[in-house]
Short mmCIF file of C-alpha atoms in Angstrom, two decimals:
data_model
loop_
_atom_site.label_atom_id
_atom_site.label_comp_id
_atom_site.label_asym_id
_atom_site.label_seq_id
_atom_site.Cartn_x
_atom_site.Cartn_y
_atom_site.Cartn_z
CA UNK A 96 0.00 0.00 0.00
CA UNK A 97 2.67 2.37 1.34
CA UNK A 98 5.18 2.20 -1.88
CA UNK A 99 6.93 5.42 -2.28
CA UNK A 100 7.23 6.99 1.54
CA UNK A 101 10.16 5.49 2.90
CA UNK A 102 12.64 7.80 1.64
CA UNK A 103 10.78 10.66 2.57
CA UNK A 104 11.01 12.62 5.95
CA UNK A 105 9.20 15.47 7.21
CA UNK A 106 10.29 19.21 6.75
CA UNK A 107 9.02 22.65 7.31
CA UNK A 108 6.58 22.61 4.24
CA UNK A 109 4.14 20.69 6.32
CA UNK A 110 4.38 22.99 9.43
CA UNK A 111 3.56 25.76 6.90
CA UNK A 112 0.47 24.67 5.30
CA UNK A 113 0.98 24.75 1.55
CA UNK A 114 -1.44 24.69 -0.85
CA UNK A 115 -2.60 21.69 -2.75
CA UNK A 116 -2.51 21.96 -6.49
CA UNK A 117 -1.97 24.62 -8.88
CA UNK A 118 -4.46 26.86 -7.17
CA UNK A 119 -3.46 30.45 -8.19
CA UNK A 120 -4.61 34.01 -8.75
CA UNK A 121 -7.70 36.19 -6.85
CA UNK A 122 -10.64 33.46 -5.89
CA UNK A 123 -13.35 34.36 -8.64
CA UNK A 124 -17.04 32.98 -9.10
CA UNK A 125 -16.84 32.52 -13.47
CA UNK A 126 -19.70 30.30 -13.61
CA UNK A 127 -23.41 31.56 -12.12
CA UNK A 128 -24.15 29.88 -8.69
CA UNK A 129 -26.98 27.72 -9.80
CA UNK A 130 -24.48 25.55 -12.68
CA UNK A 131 -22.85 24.95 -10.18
CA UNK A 132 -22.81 21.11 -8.46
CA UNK A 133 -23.63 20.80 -4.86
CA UNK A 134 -22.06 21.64 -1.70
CA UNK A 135 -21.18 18.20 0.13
CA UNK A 136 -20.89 17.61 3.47
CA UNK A 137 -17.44 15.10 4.50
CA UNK A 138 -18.91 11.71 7.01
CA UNK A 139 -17.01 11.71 9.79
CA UNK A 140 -14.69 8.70 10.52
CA UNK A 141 -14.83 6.63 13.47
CA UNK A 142 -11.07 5.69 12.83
CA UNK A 143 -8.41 6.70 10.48
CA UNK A 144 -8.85 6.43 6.69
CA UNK A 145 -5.65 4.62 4.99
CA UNK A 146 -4.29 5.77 2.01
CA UNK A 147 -3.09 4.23 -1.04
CA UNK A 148 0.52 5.57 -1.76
CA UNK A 149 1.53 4.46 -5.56
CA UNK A 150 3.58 6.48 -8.25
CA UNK A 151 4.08 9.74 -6.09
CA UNK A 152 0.11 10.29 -5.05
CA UNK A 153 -1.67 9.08 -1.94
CA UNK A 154 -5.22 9.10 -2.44
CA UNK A 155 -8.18 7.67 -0.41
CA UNK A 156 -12.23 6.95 -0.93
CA UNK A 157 -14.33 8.76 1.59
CA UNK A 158 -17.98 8.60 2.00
CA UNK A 159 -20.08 12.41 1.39
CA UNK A 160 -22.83 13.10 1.12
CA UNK A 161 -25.24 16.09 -0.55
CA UNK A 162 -26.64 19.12 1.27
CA UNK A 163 -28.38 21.08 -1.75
CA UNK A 164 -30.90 18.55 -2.96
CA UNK A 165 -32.04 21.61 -5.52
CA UNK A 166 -28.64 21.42 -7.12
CA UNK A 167 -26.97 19.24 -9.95
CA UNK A 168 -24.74 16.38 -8.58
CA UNK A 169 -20.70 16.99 -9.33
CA UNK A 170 -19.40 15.63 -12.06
CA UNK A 171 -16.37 13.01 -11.81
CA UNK A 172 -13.39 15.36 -11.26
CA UNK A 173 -14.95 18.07 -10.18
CA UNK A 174 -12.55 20.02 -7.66
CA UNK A 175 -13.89 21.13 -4.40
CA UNK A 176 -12.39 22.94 -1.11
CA UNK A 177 -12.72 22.86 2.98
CA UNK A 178 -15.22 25.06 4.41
CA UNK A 179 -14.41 27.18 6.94
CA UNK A 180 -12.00 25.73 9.79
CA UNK A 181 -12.68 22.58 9.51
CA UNK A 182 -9.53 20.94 9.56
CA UNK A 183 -8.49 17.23 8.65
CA UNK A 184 -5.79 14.98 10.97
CA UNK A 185 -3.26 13.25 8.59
CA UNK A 186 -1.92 9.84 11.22
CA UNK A 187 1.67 8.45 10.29
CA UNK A 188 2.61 5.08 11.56
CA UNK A 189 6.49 5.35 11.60
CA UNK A 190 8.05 2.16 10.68
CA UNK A 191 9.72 2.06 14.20
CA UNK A 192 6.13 1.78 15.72
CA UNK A 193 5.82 5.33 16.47
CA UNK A 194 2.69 7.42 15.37
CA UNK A 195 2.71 11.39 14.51
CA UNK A 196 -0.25 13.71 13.75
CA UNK A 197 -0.46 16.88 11.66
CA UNK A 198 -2.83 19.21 10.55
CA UNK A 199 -3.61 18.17 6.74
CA UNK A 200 -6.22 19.98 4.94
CA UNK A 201 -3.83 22.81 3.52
CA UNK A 202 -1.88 19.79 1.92
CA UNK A 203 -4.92 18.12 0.60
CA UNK A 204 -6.82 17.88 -2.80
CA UNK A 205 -10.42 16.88 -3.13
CA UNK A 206 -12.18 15.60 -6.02
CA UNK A 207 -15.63 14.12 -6.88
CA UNK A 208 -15.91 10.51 -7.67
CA UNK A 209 -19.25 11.21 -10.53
CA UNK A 210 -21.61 11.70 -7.22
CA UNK A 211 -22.21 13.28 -4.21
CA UNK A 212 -22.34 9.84 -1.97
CA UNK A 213 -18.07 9.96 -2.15
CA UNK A 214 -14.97 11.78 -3.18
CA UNK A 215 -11.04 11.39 -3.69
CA UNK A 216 -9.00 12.78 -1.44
CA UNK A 217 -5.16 12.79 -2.44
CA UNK A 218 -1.96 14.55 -1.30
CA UNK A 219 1.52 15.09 -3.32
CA UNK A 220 3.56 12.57 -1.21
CA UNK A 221 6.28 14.37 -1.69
CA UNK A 222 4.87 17.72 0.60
CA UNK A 223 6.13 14.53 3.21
CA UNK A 224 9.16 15.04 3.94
CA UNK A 225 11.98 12.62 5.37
CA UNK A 226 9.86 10.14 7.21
CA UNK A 227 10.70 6.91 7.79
CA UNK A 228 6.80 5.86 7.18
CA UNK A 229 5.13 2.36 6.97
CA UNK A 230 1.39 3.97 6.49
CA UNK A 231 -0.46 7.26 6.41
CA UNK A 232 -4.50 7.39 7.06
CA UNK A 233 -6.64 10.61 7.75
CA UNK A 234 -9.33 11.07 10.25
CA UNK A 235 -12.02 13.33 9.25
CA UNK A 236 -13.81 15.26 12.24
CA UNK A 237 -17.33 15.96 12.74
CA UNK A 238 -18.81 18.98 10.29
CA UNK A 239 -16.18 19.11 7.60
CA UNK A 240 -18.27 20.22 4.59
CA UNK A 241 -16.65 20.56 0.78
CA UNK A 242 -17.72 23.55 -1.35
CA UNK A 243 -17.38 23.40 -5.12
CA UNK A 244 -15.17 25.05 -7.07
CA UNK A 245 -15.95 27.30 -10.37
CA UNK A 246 -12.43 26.87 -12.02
CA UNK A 247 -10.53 23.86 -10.85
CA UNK A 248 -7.38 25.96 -10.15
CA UNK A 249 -9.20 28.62 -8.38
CA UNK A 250 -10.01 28.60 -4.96
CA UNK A 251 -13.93 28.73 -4.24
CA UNK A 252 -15.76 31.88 -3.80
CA UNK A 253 -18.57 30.73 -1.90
CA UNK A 254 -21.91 32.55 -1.91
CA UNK A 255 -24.17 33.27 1.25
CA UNK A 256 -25.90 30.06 0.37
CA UNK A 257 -23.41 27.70 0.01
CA UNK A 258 -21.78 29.19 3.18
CA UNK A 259 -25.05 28.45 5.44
CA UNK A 260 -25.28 24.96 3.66
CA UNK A 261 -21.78 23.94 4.38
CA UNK A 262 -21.77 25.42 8.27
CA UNK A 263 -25.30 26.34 9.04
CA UNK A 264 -28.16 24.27 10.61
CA UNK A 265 -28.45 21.96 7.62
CA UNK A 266 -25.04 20.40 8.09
CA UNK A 267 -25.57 19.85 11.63
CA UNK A 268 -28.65 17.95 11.57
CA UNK A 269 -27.19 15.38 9.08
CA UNK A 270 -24.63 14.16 12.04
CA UNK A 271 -28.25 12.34 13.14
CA UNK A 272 -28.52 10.57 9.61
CA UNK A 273 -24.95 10.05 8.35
CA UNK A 274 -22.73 9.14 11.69
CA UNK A 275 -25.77 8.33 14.30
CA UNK A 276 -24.08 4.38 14.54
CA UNK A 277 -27.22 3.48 13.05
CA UNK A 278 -26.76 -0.06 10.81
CA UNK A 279 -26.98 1.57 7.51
CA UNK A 280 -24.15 4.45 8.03
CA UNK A 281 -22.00 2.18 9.95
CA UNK A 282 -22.19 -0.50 7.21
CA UNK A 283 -21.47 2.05 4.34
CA UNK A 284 -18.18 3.22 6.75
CA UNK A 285 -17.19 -0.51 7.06
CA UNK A 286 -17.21 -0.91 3.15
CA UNK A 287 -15.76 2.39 3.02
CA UNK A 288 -12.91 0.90 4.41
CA UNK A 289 -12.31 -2.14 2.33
CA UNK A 290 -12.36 -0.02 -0.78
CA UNK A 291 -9.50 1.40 0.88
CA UNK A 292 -7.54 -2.07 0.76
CA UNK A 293 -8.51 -2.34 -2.99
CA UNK A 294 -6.33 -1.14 -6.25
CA UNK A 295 -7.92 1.62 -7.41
CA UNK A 296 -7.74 0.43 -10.60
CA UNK A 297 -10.27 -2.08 -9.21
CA UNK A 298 -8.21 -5.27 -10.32
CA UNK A 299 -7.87 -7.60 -7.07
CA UNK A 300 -6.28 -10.98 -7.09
CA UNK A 301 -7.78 -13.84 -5.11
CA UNK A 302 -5.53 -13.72 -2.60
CA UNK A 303 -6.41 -9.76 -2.03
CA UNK A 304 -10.21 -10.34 -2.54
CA UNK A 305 -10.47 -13.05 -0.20
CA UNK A 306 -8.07 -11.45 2.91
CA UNK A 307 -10.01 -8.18 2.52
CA UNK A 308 -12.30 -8.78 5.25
CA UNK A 309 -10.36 -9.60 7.93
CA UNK A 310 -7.85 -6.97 7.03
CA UNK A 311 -10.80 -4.75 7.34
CA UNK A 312 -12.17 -6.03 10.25
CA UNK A 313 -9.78 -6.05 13.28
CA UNK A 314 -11.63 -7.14 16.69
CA UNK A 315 -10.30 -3.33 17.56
CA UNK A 316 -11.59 -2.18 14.51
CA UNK A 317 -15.30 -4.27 14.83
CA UNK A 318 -15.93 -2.58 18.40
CA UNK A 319 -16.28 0.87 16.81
CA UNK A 320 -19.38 -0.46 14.78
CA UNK A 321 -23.27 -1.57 15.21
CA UNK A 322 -23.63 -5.36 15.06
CA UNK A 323 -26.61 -5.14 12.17
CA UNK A 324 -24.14 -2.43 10.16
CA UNK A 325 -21.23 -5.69 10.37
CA UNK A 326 -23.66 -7.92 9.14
CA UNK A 327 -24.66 -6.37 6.18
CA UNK A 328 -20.95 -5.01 5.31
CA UNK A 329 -20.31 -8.31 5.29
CA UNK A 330 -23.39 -9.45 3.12
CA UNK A 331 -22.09 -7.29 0.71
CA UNK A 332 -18.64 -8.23 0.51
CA UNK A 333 -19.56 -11.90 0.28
CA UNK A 334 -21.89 -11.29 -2.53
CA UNK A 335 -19.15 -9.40 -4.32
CA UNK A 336 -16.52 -11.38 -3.75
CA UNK A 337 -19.27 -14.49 -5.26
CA UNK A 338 -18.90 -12.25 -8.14
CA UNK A 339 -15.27 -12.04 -8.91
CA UNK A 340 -14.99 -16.16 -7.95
CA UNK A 341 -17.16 -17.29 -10.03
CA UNK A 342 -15.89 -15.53 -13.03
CA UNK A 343 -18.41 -12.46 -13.83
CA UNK A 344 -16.61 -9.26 -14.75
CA UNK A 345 -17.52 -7.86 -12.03
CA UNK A 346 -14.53 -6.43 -10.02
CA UNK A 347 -14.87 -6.18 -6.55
CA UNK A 348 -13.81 -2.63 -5.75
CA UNK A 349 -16.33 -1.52 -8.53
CA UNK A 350 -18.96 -3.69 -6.17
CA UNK A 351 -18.31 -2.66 -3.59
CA UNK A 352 -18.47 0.88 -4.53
CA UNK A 353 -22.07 0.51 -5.39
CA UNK A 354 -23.10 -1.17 -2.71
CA UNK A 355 -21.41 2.10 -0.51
CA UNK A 356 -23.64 4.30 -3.61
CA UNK A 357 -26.79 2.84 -2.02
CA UNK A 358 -26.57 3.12 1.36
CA UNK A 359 -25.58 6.50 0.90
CA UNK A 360 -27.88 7.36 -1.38
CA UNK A 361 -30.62 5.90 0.58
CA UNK A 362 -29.31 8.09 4.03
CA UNK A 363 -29.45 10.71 1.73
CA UNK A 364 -32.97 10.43 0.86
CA UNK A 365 -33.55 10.04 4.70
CA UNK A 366 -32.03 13.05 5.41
CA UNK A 367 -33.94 15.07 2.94
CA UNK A 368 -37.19 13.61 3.71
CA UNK A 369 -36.81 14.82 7.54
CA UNK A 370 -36.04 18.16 8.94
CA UNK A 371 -33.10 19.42 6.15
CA UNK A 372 -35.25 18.84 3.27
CA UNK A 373 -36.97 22.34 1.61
#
């Protein structure tokens, strides 16, 4: 997972908070409000996120979700920024044993997948500097909301709107629908995490397809999750995994990644059906 890091060690560029990307120029609004896709809202994680680090990138799936029903969803690609302070914890796993935390969002780049239930979040691995590091993972807080950008190198100008969407009363009622430990979110954060494990090109060997479970799944890692959200994580890993064994071309990432669509798609609907819907 962790192919490119160990040569790299950690240097003032991190302490300093540089920008992600080639973000440049006065923050500017080209396109009219309404084209653009909606403001997202980041699900918390109950533990940290690993990363895939391959070919100078470390990027990650993490489960979203949409907070303007009224707008269009984002396109695959589509760049978006933090909101406001919230901030993201980047967790390094030394390869002596040792862990170290840093701030991360100033060193992060977020993209949609194609819809508003997930996004890509990568980092440049080499704004690390000099670390001796076996893994890297992020843990997203509580209220971390995404706001969509009108250029994809220019830093969003968001408008009143957007603002109360991504911080307002909205974003804190979906805490009850998207990270309440009910079944449903805690099962979509449970396949979350085996995507994680997966190429991201989607290709899995046996070996890989059948370990990704457990790997998954650590007794430490279990206790952090409803008993009925286990269960059907699990349903839909097996009935992947039946997938890729028994020859389909179905890959099991790609599964998996619709199974995740679902759930979130059907909290989603939840949410806008209750108290945050117009």
């Amino acid at each position: 997972m962790f192919r490119h890091l160990a040569s790299f060690g950690l240097c003032l560029s991190l302490a300093a908070g540089l920008a992600v990307g080639p973000v440049s120029g006065k923050a500017e609004a080209s396109a009219p409000q309404s084209e653009l896709p909606q403001v997202l809202g980041l699900v918390a994680t109950k533990l940290p996120v690993p990363l895939n680090c391959e070919d100078g990138t470390c990027t990650g799936f993490f489960s979203a979700f949409c907070l303007q029903e009224h707008r269009p969803k984002p396109n695959a690609g589509h760049v978006y920024d933090v909101a406001g302070k919230g901030d993201i914890t980047m967790v390094v796993v030394k390869n002596d044993g040792s862990t170290a935390e840093f701030s991360a969002t100033d060193l992060l780049h977020f993209e949609s997948t194609g819809a508003y239930t997930s996004v890509q979040i990568s980092m440049d691995a080499d704004r690390l500097a000099a670390l001796d590091a076996a893994s890297v993972s992020l843990n997203v807080p509580h209220r971390v909301s995404l706001l969509p950008r009108s250029e994809p190198t220019v830093a969003a100008l968001p408008s009143a709107e957007d603002l109360d969407a991504a911080l307002g009363e909205k974003r804190m009622l979906a805490e009850g629908y998207f990270e309440n430990g009910s079944p449903r979110a805690d099962s979509g954060a449970l396949i979350s995490r085996m995507i994680n494990l997966l190429p991201s090109d989607g290709f899995a060997v046996k070996s890989l397809r059948s370990g990704v479970w457990d790997k998954a799944t650590t007794p430490a890692t279990l206790r952090q999750f409803a008993p009925k959200g286990i269960e059907a994580a699990r349903d839909a890993y097996a009935r992947c995994k039946a997938y890729g064994d028994q020859g389909y071309k179905v890959r099991l990432r790609g599964c998996l990644e619709k199974s995740h669509d679902k759930l979130m798609r059907n909290l989603n609907d939840k949410y806008w059906e209750g108290d945050a819907g117009f």
